[in-house]
Coordinates of C-alpha atoms and ligand atoms in Angstrom, one line a residue:
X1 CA 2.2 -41.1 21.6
X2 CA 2.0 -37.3 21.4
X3 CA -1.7 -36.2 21.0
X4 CA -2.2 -34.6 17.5
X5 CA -2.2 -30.9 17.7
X6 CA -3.9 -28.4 16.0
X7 CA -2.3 -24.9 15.1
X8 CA -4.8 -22.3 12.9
X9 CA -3.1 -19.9 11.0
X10 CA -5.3 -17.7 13.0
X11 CA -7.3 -17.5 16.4
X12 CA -8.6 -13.6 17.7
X13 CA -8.3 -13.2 21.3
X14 CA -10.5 -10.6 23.0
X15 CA -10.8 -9.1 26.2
X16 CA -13.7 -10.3 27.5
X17 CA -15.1 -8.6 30.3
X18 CA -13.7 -5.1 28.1
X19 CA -15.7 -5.9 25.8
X20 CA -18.5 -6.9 27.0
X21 CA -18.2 -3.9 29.5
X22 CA -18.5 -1.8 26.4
X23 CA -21.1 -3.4 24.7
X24 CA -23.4 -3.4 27.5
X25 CA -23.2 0.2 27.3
X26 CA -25.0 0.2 24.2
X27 CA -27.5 -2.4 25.2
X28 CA -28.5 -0.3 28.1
X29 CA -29.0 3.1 26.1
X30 CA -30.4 1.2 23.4
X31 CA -28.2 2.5 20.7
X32 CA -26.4 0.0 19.0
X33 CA -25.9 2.1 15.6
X34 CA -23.7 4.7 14.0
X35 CA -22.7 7.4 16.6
X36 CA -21.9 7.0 20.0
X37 CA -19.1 4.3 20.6
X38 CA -18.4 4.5 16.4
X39 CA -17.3 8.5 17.1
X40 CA -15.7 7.7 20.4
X41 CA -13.7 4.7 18.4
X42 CA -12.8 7.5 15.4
X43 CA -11.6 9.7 18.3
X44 CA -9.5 7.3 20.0
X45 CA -7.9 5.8 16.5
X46 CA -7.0 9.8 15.8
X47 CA -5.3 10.0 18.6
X48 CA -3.7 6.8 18.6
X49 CA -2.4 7.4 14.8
X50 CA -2.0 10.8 14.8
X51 CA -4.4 11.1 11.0
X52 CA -6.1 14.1 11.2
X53 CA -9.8 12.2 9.7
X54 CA -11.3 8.9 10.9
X55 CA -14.4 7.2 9.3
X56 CA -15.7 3.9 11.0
X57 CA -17.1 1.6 8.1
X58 CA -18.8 -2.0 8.3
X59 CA -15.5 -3.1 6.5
X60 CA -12.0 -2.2 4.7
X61 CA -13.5 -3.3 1.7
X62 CA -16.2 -0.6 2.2
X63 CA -13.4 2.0 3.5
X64 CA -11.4 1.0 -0.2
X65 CA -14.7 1.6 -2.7
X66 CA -15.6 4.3 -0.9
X67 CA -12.0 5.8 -1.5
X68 CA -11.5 5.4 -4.9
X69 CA -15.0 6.1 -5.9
X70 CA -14.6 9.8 -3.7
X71 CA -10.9 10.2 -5.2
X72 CA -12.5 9.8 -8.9
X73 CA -15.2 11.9 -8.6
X74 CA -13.3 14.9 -6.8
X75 CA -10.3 14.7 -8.8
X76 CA -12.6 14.2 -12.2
X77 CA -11.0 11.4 -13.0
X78 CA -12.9 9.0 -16.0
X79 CA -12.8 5.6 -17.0
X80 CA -9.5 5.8 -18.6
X81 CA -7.6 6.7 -15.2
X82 CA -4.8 4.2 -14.1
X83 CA -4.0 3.3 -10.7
X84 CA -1.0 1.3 -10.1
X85 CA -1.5 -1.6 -7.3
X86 CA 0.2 -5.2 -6.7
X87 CA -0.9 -8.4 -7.4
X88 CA 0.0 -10.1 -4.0
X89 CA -2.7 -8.9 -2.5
X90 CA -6.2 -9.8 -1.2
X91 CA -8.7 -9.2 -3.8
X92 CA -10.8 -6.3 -2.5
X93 CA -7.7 -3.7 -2.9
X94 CA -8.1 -4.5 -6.7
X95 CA -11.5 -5.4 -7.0
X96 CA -11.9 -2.0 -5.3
X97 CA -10.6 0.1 -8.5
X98 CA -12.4 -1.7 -10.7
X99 CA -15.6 -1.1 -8.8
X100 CA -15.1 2.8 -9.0
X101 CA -14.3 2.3 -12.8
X102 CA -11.1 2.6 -13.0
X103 CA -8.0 0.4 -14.7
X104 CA -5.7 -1.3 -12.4
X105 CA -2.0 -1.3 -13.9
X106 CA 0.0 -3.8 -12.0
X107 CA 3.5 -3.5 -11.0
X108 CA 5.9 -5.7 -9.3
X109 CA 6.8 -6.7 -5.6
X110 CA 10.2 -6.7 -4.4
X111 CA 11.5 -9.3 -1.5
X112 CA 9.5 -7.1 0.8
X113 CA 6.3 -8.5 -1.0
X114 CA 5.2 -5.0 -1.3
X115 CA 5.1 -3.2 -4.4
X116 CA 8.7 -2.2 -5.5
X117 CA 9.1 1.3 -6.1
X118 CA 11.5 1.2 -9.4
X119 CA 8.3 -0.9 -11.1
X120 CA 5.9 1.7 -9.8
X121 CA 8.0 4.6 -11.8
X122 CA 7.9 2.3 -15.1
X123 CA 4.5 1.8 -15.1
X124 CA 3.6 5.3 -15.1
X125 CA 1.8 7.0 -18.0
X126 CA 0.0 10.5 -18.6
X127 CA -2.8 8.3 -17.5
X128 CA -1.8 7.2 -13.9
X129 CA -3.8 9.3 -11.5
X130 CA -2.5 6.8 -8.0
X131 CA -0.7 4.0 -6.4
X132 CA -2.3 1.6 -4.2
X133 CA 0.5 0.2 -2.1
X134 CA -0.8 -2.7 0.5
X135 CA 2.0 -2.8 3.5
X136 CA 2.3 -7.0 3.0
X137 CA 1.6 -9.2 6.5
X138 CA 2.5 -5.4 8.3
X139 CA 5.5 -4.5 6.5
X140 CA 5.6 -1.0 5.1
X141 CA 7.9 -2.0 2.6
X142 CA 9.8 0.6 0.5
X143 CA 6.9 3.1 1.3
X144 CA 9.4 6.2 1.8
X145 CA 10.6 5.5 -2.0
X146 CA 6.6 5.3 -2.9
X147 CA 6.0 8.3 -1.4
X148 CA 8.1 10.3 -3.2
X149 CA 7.5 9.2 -6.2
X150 CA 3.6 9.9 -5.5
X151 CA 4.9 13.3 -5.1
X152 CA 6.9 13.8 -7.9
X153 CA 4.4 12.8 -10.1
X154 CA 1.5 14.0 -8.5
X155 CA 0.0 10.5 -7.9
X156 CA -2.8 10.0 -5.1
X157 CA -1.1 7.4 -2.3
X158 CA -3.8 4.8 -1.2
X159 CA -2.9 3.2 1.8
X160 CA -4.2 -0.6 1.9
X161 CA -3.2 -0.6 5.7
X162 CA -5.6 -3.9 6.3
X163 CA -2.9 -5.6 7.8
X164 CA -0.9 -2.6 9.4
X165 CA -2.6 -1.4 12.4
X166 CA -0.1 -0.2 14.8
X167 CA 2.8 -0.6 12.1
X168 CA 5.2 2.2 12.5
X169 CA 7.9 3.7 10.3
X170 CA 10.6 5.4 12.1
X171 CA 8.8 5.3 15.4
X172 CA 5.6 6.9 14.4
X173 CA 2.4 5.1 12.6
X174 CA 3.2 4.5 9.3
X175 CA 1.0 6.2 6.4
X176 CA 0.5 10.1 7.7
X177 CA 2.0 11.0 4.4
X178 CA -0.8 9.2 2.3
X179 CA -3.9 10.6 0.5
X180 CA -6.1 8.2 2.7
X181 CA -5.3 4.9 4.7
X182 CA -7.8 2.4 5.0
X183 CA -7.3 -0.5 7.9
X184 CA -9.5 -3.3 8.7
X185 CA -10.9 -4.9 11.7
X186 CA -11.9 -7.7 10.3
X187 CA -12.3 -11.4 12.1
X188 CA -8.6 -12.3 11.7
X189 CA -7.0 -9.0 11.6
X190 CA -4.8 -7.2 14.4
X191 CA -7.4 -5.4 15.9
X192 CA -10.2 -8.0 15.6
X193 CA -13.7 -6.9 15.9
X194 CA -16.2 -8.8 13.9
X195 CA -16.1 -6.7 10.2
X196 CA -15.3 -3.2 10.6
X197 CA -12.6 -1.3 9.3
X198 CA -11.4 2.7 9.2
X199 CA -11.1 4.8 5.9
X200 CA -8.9 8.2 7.1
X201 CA -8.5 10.5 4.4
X202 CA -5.7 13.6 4.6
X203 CA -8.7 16.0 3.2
X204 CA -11.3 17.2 5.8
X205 CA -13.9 17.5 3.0
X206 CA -13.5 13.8 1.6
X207 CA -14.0 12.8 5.0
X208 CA -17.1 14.6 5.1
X209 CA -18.3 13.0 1.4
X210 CA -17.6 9.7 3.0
X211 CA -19.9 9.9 5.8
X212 CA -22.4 10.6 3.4
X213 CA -21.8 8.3 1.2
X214 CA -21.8 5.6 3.2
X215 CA -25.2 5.7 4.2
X216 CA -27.2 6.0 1.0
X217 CA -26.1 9.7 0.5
X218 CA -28.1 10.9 3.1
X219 CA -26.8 14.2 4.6
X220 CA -27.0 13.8 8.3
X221 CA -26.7 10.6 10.5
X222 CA -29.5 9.1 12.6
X223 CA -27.4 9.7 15.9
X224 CA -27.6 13.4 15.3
X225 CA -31.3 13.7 14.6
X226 CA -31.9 11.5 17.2
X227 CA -30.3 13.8 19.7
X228 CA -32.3 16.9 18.4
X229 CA -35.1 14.9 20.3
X230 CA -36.3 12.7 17.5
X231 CA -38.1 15.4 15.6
X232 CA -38.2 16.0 12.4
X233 CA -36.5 12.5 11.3
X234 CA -37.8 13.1 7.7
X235 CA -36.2 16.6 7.2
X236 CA -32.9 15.3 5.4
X237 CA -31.3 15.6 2.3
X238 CA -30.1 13.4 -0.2
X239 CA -26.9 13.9 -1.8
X240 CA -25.8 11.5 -3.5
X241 CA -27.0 7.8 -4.6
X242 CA -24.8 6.2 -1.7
X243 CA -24.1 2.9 -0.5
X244 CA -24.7 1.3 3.4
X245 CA -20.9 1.7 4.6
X246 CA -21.1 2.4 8.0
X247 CA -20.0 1.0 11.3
X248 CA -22.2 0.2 14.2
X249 CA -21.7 0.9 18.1
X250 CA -21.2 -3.2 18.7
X251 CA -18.2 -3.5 16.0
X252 CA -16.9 -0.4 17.9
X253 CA -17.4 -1.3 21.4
X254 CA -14.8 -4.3 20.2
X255 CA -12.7 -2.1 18.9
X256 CA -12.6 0.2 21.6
X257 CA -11.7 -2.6 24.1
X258 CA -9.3 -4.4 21.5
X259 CA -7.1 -1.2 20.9
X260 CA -6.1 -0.9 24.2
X261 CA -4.7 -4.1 23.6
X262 CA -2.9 -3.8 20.1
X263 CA 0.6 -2.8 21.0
X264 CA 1.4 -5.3 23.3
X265 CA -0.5 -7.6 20.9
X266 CA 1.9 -6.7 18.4
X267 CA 4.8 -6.5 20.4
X268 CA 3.8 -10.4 21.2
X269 CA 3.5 -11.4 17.6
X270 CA 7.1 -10.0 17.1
X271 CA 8.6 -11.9 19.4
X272 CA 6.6 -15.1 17.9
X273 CA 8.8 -13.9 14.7
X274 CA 11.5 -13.8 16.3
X275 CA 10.9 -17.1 17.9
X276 CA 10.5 -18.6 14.5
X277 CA 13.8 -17.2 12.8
X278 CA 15.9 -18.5 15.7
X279 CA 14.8 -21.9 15.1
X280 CA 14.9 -21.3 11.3
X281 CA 18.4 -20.0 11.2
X282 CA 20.1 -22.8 9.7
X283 CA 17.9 -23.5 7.1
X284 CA 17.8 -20.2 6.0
X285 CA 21.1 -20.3 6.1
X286 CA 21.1 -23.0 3.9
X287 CA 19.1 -21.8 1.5
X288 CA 16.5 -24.1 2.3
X289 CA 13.9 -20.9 3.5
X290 CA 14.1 -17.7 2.8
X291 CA 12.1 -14.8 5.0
X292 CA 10.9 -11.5 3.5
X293 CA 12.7 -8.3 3.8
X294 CA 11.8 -5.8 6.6
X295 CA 13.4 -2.5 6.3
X296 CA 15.1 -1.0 9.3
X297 CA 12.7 1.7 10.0
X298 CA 10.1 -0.3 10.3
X299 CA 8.3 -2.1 13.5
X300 CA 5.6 -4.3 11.1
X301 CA 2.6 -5.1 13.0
X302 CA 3.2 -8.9 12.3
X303 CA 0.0 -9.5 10.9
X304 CA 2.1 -12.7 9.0
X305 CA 5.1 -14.2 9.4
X306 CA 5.7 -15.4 5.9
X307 CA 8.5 -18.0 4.3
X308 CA 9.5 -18.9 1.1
X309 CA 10.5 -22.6 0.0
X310 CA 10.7 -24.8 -3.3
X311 CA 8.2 -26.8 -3.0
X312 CA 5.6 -25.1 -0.5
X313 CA 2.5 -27.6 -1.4
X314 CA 5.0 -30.3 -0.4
X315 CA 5.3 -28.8 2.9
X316 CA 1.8 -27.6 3.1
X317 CA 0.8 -30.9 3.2
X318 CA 3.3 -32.0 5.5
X319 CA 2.6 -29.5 8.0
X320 CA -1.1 -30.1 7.6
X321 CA -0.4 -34.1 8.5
X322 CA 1.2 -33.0 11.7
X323 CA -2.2 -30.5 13.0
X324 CA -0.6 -27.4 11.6
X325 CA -2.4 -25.5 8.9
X326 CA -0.6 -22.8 7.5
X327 CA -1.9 -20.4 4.9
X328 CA -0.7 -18.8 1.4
X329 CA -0.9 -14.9 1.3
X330 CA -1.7 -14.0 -1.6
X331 CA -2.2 -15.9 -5.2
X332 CA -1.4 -13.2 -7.8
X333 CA -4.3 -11.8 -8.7
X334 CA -3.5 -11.7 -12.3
X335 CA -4.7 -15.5 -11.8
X336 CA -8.3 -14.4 -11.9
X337 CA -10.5 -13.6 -14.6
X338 CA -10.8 -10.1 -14.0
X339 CA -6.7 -9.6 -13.8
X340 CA -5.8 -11.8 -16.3
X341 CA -5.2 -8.8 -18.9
X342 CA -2.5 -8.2 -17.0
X343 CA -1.2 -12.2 -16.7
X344 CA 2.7 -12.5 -17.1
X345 CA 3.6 -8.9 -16.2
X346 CA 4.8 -9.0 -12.8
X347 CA 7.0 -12.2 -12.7
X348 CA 8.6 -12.0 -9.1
X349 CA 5.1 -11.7 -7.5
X350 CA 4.1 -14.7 -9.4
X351 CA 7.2 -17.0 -7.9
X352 CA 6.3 -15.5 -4.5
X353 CA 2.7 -16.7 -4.9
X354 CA 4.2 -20.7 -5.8
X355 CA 6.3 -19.9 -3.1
X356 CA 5.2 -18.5 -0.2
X357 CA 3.6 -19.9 2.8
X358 CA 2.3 -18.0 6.0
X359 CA 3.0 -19.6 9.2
X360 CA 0.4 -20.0 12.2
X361 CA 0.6 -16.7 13.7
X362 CA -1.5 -15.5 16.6
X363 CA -1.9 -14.6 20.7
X364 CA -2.0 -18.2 21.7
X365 CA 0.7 -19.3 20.3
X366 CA 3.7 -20.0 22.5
X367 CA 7.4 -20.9 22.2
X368 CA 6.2 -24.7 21.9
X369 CA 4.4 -24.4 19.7
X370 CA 6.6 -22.5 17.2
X371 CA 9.4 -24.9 18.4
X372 CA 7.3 -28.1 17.2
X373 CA 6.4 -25.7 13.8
X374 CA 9.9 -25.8 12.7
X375 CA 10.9 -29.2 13.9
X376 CA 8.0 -30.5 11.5
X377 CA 9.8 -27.8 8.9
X378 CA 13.3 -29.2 9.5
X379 CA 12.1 -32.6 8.9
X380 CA 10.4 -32.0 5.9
X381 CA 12.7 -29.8 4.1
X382 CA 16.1 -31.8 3.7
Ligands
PLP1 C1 -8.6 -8.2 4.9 C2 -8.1 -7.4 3.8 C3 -8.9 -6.5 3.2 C4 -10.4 -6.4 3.4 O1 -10.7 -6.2 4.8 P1 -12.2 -6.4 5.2 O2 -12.3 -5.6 6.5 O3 -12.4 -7.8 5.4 O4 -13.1 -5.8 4.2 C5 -8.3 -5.6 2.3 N1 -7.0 -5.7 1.9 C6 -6.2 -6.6 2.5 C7 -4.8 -6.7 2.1 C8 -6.7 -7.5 3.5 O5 -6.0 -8.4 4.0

């Protein structure tokens, strides 16, 4: 008998010796904080995206309250404001407006799981002051459409980007035209580090607020005054009651070594999609599947390769019984207490999150092992 496997959804793969190369760097100057590989790793993710700011935070969650609560105090906005945001999505994105005091409105999701633009336009009201648009599993979605409505209504455009790192939209990194685009480097995330993440806002001086706000409000950061020859340590001032956002130089050094790495990373976990769609052609010709929508113009960043199925706890379990264990991304948010104002609104998001069930996707996955993922799928959906 066949040994029983076992597929993760997920599994980072680093490069070693990189890494630790860069690391090693910081043990032996003895700087393991904020400056020095975190501003070399803003540097290279400018140039890599072409975004004119780059902030290095401890997480994307910290990149996304730090947004929103910058955004509302610029812009004046008060507790009233409304930012329009999706419900299939992890819940920092939302949690994240809530936390700056302000009300999420939630709109719809189209077949590309991402928030569909003709919802977006009916939930507008004098009120509506953004859109927070996540790019779903790497898929930018209809995010030309959300664009211009941002425009034509004046809306701020929040980038979610967690799972988009080296997506593009007609060739080039996706999200130049938003307000500010926040990625994460989380554990499980294209560009794994350990928690990190990357808030890069369009306006030089909200970059500027952000670094100061993300370490207690505090005016100039310890790398700095360290290089002035450690004098005068005390002689800062305090801006603003902040919060401890920051990266480090060991979450960087990862990154530094990772991003090297991401294209051809990505460029693997496309060809895993593909992979999976040849062998799933029949049933999703069938009808037995269906696979979300990617637009032309985009390359996703394959952070998920996401199906949809009648009964997906059914073949959950199924999967699970043969050493695969897929995940669900997301349950609609309107599920949980905080959300559940809003409970019933967005009706295709909710079937998608019944639905929908992410497939093992990562670097050490090979054309086996997605062969012997969809000959358990075959047999369980008839
Ligand atoms: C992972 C994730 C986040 C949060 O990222 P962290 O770096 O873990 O804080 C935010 N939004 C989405 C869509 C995510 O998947």
């Amino acid at each position: 008998m066949e040994k029983q496997r076992n597929i993760q959804l997920f599994k980072a793969k680093y490069d070693i010796e990189a890494c630790l190369k860069e690391i090693r760097e910081c043990l032996e100057i003895g700087w393991t904080g904020i400056g020095f590989k975190t501003v070399e790793f803003e540097n290279k993710w400018k140039e890599y995206t072409g975004y004119s700011n780059a902030f290095f935070t401890n997480s994307a969650t910290a990149g996304l309250y730090l947004s929103l609560d910058i955004l509302k105090e610029e812009n004046g906005w008060d507790e009233h404001c409304e930012v329009i945001t999706t419900p299939i999505t992890f819940v920092s994105t939302n949690h994240a407006i809530l936390k700056a005091g302000l009300c999420p409105v939630f709109a719809d999701v189209d077949d590309t799981l991402c928030l569909n633009p003709d919802e977006v336009v009916k939930k507008i009201t004098p009120a509506t002051k953004a859109v927070m648009y996540v790019g779903m599993g790497g898929n930018a979605g209809h995010i030309d459409k959300i664009i211009n409505i941002c425009r034509d209504h004046n809306l701020k455009l929040i980038l979610d980007a967690a799972h988009m790192s080296g997506t593009r939209w007609n060739q080039k990194i996706v999200g130049r035209e938003a307000d500010v685009i926040i990625n994460s480097f989380q554990a499980v995330k294209n560009l794994p580090t350990g928690d990190s993440g990357m808030l890069c806002f369009q306006n030089d001086e909200y970059d500027k607020i952000a670094r100061k706000k993300a370490w207690l409000g505090i005016n100039k950061d310890t790398y700095l005054r360290s290089s002035d020859g450690g004098n005068y340590k005390w002689k800062y001032d305090v801006e603003y009651v902040g919060d401890k956002y920051h990266g480090n130089s060991i979450m960087a050094s990862l990154a530094i070594a990772q991003l090297k790495h991401l294209d051809d990373d990505n460029e693997y976990r496309r060809k895993l999609a593909s992979w999976y769609e040849e062998q799933l052609v029949r049933l999703v010709k069938e009808g037995g599947i269906r696979l979300i929508h990617i637009p032309n113009e985009c390359i996703s960043s394959r952070h998920l390769f996401q199906i949809v199925v009648d009964k997906r706890d059914e073949l959950v379990d199924e999967l699970n019984e043969n050493g695969i264990y897929p995940g669900v991304h997301y349950v609609d948010n309107t599920e949980y207490k905080m959300y559940s104002y809003a409970k019933g609104t967005c009706p295709v998001a909710h079937y998608y999150s019944e639905h929908l069930v992410s497939l093992p996707m990562h670097l050490d996955l090979n054309r086996d092992d997605v062969e012997y993922i969809c000959e358990i799928i075959r047999g369980a959906i008839v």
